[in-house]
Tab-separated table of C-alpha atoms in Angstrom:
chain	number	residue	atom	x	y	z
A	1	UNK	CA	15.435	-8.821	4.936
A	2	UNK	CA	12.157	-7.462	6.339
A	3	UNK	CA	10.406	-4.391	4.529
A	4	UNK	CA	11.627	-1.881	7.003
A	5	UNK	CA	15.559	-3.031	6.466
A	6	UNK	CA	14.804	-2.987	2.600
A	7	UNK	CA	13.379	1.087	2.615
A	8	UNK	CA	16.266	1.969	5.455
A	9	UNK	CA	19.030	0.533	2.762
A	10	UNK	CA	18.312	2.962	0.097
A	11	UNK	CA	18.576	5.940	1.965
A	12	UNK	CA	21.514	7.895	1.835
A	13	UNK	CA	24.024	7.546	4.582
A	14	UNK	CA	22.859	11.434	6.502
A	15	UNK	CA	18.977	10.689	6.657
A	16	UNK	CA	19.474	6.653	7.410
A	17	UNK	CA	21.213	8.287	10.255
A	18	UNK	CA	18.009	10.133	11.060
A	19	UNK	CA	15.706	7.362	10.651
A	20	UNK	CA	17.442	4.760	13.191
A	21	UNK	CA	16.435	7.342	15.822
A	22	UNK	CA	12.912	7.531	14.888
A	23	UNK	CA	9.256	5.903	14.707
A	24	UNK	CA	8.918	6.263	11.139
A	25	UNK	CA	7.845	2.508	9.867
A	26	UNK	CA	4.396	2.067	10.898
A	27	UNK	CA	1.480	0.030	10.270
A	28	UNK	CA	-0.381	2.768	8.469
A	29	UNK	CA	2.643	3.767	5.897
A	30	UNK	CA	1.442	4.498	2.413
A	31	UNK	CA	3.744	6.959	0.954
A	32	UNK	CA	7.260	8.454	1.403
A	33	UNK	CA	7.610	11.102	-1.248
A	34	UNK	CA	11.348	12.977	-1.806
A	35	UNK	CA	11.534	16.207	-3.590
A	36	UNK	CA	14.592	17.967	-4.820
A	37	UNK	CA	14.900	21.210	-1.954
A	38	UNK	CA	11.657	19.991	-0.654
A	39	UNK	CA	11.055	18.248	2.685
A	40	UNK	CA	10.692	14.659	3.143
A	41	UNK	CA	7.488	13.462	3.225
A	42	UNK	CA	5.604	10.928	4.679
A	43	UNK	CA	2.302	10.033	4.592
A	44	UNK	CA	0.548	7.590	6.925
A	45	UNK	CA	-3.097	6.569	6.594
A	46	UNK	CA	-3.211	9.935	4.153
A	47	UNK	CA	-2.052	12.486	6.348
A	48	UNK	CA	0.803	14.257	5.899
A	49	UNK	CA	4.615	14.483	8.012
A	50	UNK	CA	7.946	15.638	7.860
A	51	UNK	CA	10.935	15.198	9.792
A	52	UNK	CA	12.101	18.377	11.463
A	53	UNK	CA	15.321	19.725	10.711
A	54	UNK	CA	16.842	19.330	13.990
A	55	UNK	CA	16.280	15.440	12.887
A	56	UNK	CA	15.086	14.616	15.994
A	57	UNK	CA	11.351	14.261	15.528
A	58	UNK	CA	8.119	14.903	13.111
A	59	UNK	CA	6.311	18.252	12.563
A	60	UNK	CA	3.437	18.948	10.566
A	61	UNK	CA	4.870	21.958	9.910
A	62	UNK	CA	6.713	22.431	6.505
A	63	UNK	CA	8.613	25.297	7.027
A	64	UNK	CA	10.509	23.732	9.852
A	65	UNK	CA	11.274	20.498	8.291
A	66	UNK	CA	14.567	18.630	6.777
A	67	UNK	CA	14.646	19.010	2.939
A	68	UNK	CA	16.273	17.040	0.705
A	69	UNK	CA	19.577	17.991	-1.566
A	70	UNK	CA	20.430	16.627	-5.426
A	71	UNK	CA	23.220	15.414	-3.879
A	72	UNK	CA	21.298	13.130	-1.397
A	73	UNK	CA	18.774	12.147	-4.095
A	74	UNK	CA	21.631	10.926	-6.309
A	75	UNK	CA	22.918	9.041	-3.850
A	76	UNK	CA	19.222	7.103	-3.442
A	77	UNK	CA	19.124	5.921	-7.122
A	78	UNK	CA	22.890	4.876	-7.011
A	79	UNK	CA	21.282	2.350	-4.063
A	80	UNK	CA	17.796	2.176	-5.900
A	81	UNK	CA	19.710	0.768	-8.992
A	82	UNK	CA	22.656	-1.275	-6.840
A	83	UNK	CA	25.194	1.061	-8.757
A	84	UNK	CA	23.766	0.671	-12.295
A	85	UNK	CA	21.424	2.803	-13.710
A	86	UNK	CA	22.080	0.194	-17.023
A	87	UNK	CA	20.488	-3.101	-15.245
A	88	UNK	CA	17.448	-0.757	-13.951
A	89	UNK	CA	16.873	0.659	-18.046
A	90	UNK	CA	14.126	-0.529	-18.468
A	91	UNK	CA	11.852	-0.264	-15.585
A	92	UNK	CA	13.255	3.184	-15.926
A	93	UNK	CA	11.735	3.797	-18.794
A	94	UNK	CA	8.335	2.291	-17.563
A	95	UNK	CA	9.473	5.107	-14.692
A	96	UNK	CA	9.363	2.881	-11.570
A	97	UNK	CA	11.892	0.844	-9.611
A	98	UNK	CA	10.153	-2.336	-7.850
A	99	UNK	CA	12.272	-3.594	-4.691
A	100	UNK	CA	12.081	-6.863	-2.545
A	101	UNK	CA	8.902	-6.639	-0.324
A	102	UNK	CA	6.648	-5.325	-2.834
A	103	UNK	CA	8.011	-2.086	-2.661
A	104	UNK	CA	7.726	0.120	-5.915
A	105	UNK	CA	9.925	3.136	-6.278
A	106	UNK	CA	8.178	5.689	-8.400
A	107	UNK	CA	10.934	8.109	-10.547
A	108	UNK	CA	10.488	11.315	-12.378
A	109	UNK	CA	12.820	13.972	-14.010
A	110	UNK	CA	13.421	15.043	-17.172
A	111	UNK	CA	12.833	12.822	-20.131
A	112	UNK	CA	15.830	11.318	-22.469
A	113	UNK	CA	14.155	11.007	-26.158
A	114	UNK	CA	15.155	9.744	-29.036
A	115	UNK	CA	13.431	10.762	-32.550
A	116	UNK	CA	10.812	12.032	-30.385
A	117	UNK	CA	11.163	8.343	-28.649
A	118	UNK	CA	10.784	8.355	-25.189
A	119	UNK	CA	13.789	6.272	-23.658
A	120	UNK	CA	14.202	7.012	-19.928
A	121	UNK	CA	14.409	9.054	-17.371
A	122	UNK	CA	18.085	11.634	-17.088
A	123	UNK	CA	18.428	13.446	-13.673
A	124	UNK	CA	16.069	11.863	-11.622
A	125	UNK	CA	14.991	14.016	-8.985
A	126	UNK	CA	11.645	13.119	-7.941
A	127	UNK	CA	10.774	9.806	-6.126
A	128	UNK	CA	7.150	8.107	-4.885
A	129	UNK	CA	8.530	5.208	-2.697
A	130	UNK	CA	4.619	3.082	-2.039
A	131	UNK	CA	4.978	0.620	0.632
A	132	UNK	CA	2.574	-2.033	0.002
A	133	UNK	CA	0.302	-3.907	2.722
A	134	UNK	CA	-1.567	-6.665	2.632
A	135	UNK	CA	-4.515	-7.041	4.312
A	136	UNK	CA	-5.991	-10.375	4.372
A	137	UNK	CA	-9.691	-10.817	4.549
A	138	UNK	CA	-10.284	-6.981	2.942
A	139	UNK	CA	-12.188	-8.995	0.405
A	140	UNK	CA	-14.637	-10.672	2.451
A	141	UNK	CA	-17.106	-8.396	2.530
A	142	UNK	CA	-17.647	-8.723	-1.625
A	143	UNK	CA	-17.303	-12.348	-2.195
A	144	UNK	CA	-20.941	-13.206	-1.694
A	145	UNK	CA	-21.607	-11.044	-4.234
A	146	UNK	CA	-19.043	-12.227	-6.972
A	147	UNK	CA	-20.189	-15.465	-7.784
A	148	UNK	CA	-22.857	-17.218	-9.961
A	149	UNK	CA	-22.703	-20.637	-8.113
A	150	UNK	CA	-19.478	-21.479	-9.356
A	151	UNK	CA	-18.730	-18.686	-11.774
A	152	UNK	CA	-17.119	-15.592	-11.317
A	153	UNK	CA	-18.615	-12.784	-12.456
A	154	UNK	CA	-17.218	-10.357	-14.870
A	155	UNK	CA	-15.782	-7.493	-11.915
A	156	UNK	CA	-14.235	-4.237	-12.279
A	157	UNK	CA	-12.703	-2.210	-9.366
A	158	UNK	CA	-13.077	1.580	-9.456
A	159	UNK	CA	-10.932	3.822	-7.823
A	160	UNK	CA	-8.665	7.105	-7.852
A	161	UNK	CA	-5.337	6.687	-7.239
A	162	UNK	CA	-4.395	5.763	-3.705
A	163	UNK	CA	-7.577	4.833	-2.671
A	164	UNK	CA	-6.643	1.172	-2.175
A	165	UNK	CA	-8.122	-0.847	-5.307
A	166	UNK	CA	-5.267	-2.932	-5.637
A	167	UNK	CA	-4.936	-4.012	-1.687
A	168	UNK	CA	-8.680	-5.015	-2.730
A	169	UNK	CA	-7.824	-6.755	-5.975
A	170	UNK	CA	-4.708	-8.797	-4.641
A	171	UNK	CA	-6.815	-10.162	-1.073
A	172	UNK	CA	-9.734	-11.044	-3.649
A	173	UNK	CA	-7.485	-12.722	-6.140
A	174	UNK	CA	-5.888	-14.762	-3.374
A	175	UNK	CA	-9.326	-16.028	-2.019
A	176	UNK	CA	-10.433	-16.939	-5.516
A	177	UNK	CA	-7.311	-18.855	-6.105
A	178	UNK	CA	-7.355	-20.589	-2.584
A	179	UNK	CA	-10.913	-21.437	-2.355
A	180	UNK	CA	-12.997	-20.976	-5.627
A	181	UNK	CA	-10.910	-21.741	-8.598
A	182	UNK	CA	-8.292	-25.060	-8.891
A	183	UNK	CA	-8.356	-24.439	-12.499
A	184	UNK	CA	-5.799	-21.280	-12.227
A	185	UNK	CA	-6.140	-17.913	-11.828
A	186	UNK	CA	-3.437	-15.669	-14.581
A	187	UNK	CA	-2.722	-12.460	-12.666
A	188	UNK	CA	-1.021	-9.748	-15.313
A	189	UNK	CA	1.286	-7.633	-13.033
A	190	UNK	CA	2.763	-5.561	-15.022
A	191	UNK	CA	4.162	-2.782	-12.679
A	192	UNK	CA	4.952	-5.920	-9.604
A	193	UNK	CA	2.230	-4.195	-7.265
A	194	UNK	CA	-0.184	-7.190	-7.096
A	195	UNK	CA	1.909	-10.300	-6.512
A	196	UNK	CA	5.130	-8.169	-6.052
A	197	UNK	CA	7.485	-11.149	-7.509
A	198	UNK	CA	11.319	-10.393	-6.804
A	199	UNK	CA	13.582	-12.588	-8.888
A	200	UNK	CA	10.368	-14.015	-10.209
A	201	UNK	CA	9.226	-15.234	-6.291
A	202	UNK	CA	5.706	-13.549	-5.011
A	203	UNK	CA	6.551	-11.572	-2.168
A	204	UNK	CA	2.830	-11.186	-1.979
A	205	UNK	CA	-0.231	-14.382	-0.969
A	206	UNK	CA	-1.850	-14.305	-4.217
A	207	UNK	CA	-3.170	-18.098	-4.021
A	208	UNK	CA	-2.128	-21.561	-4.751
A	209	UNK	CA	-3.539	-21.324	-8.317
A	210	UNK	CA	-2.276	-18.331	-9.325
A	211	UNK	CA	0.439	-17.872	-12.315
A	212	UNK	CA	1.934	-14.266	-12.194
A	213	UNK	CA	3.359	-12.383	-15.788
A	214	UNK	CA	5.375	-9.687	-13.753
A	215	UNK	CA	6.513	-6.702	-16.166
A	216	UNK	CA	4.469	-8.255	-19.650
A	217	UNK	CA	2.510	-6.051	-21.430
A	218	UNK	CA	-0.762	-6.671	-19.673
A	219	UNK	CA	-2.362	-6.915	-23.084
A	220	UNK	CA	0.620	-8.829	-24.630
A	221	UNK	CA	0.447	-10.960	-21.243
A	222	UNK	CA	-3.038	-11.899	-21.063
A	223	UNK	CA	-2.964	-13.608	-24.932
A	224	UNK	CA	0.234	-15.256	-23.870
A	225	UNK	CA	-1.949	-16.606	-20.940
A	226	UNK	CA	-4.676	-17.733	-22.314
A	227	UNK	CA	-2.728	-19.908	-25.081
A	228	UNK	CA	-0.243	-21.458	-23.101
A	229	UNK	CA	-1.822	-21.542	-18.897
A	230	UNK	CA	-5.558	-22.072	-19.683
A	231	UNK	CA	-6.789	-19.770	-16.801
A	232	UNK	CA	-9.943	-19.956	-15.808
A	233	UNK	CA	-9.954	-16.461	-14.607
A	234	UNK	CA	-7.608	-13.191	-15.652
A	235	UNK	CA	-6.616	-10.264	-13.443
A	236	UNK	CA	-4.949	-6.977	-14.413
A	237	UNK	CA	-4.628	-3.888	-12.399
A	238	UNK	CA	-4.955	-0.542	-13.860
A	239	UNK	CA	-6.541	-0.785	-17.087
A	240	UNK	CA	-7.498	2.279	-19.518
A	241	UNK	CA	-5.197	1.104	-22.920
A	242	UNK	CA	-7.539	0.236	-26.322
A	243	UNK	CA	-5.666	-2.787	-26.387
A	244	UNK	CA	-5.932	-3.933	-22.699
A	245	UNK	CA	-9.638	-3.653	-23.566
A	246	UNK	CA	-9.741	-5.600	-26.319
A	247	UNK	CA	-7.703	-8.622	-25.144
A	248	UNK	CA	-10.112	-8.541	-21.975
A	249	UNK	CA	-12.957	-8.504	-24.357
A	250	UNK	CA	-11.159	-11.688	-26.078
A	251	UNK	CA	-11.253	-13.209	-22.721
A	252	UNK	CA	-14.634	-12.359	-22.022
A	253	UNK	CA	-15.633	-14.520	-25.309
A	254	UNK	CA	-13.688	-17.754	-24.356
A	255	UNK	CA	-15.234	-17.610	-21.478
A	256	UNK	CA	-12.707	-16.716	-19.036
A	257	UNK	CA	-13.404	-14.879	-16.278
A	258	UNK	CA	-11.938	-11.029	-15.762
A	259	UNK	CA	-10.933	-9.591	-12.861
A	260	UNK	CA	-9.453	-5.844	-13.379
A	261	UNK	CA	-9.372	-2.334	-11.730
A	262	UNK	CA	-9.585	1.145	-13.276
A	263	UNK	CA	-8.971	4.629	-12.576
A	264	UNK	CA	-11.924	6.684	-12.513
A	265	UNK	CA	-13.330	9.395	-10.179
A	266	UNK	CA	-16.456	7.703	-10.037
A	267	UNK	CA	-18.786	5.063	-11.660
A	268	UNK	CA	-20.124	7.929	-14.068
A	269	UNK	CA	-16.412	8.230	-15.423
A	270	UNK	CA	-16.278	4.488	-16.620
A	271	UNK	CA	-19.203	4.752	-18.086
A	272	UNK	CA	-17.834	8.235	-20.205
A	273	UNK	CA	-14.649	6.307	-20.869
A	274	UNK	CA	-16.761	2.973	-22.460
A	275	UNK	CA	-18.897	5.723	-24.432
A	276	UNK	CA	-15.389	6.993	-25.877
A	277	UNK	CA	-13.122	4.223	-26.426
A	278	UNK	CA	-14.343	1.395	-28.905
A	279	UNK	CA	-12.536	-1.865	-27.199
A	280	UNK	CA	-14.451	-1.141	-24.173
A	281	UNK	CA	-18.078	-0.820	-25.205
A	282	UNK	CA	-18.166	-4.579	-25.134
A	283	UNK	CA	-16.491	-5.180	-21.941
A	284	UNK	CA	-19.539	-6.426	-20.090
A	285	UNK	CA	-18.638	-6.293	-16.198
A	286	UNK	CA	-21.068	-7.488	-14.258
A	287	UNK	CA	-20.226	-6.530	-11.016
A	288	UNK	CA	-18.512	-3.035	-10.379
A	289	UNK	CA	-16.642	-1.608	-7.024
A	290	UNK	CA	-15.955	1.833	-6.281
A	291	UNK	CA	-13.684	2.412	-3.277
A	292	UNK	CA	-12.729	6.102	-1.881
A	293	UNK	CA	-11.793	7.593	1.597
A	294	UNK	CA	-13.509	9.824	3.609
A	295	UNK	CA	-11.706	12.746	5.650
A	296	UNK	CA	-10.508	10.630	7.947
A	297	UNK	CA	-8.492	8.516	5.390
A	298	UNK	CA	-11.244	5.289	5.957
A	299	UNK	CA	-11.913	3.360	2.766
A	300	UNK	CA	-16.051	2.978	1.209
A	301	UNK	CA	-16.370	0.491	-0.359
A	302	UNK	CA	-19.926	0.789	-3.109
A	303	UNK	CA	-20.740	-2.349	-5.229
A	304	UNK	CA	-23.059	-2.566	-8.107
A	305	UNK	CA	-24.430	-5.136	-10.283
A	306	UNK	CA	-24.112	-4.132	-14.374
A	307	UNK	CA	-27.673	-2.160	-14.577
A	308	UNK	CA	-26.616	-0.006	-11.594
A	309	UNK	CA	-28.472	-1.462	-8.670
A	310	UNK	CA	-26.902	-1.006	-5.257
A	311	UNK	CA	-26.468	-4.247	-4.179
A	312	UNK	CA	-23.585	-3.704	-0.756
A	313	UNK	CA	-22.191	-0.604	0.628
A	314	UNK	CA	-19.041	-1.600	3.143
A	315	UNK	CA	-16.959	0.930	5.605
């Protein structure tokens, strides 16, 4: 089943209707966000959409768009979970649903708790479907500059959310693990948005030496890694956790080389969140990426070496 057949399937049974009439998949799909009584969304290459509420077109106009009921929503995570919520617990609970194709569903509502426990998500009413893309060769502007002969530097990926650090991370993983690295390269996807594995099968190229821990514990992950697949290099996506920082420190030490990205607003931000967070004031990455869009939604790509010198700027 190809992506588009995958997103058309959970839809409920009035808007599929609405979508088989329309241009809606598209190469430059990010986002398509549903809203209890709000309009559906969609978002290509960062700009905003909605369907109007005739159903037979898009409008940038809010007011005059289709909107979304409880009941329609509740039918989506009856499809989301193939009828039971039970088998879907625990990515629940992570709040995220991850589909064939790479696709991750992302869930809010209100909170189920026990002893002050946070257990899952009741009445889910609020859904982030991210349609992943590959883009092969989005890496080939950095290589040159990741690679001490045969070493990989140390490299971080900066980014806020949506700006495409993962897209980056997964292309330069899979060149690294194709080209540069036989010995094996231990990717740590812990929310299936790198290699995407379905069943425990990549729907993602992330290399012929690559070994993928989908849903670990990154931190957990990466030890169990490093014992038992004796990577030569380890990637994680989304670091920030004291103890993702100190197993990537561990790696660091034996010699390993880490690949990783991070949140941040900018590269002064990493540096405020190394100055407050012990496990992190020994990660030593030598080379560090920022990536953000302009206006127009087209990715900058800024990469440093550790002391802060400007070594490529990419658009």
């Amino acid at each position: 089943m190809n992506q588009r057949d995958e997103l058309l399937k959970i839809f409920p049974l009035e808007l599929r209707e609405y979508l088989h009439h329309l241009d809606w998949y598209r190469e430059d799909l990010e986002e398509i966000r549903i809203r209890v009584g709000q309009p559906l969304q969609f978002i290509y290459g960062g700009r905003y959409t909605y369907i109007k509420d005739s159903g037979n077109g898009f409008t940038d106009q809010w007011e005059h768009s289709l909107r979304v009921s409880s009941k329609q929503v509740q039918e989506m995570m009856m499809y989301l979970c193939e009828y039971s919520r039970y088998a879907y617990a625990k990515q629940l609970k992570n709040g995220f649903i991850s589909l064939a194709g790479g696709i991750r569903v992302g869930v809010a509502g209100e909170a189920i708790r026990d002893d002050a426990h946070f257990q899952g998500v009741e009445h889910p009413m609020f859904l982030n479907i991210r349609i992943p893309r590959e883009y092969k060769g989005c890496a080939d502007w950095a290589l040159p500059y990741l690679f001490d002969g045969e070493r990989l530097y140390h490299t971080l990926i900066l980014a806020p959310p949506g700006a495409g650090k993962t897209t980056l991370l997964r292309d330069l993983l899979r060149q690294i693990s194709n080209e540069r690295n036989p010995g094996g390269v231990a990717i740590l996807d812990e929310r299936y948005e790198i290699a995407a594995c379905h069943r425990g099968v990549p729907m993602n190229d992330v290399g012929l030496h690559s070994d993928v821990y989908s849903g670990y514990d990154k931190a957990v992950g990466c030890m169990q890694a490093i014992r038992t697949m004796a990577p030569q290099v380890v990637a994680m996506d989304e670091i920030g956790g004291e103890e993702e920082g100190a197993v990537l420190s561990y790696a660091m030490r034996c010699g390993i080389s880490v690949v990783a990205t991070m949140h941040a607003g900018s590269f002064g931000e990493y540096e405020e969140i190394r100055s407050r967070k012990d496990a992190y004031r020994s990660l030593k990455f030598q080379r560090i990426i920022w990536v953000a869009k302009d206006d127009q939604g087209r990715r900058i790509y800024e990469l440093k070496d550790d002391g802060g010198k400007l070594l490529c700027v990419n658009t």
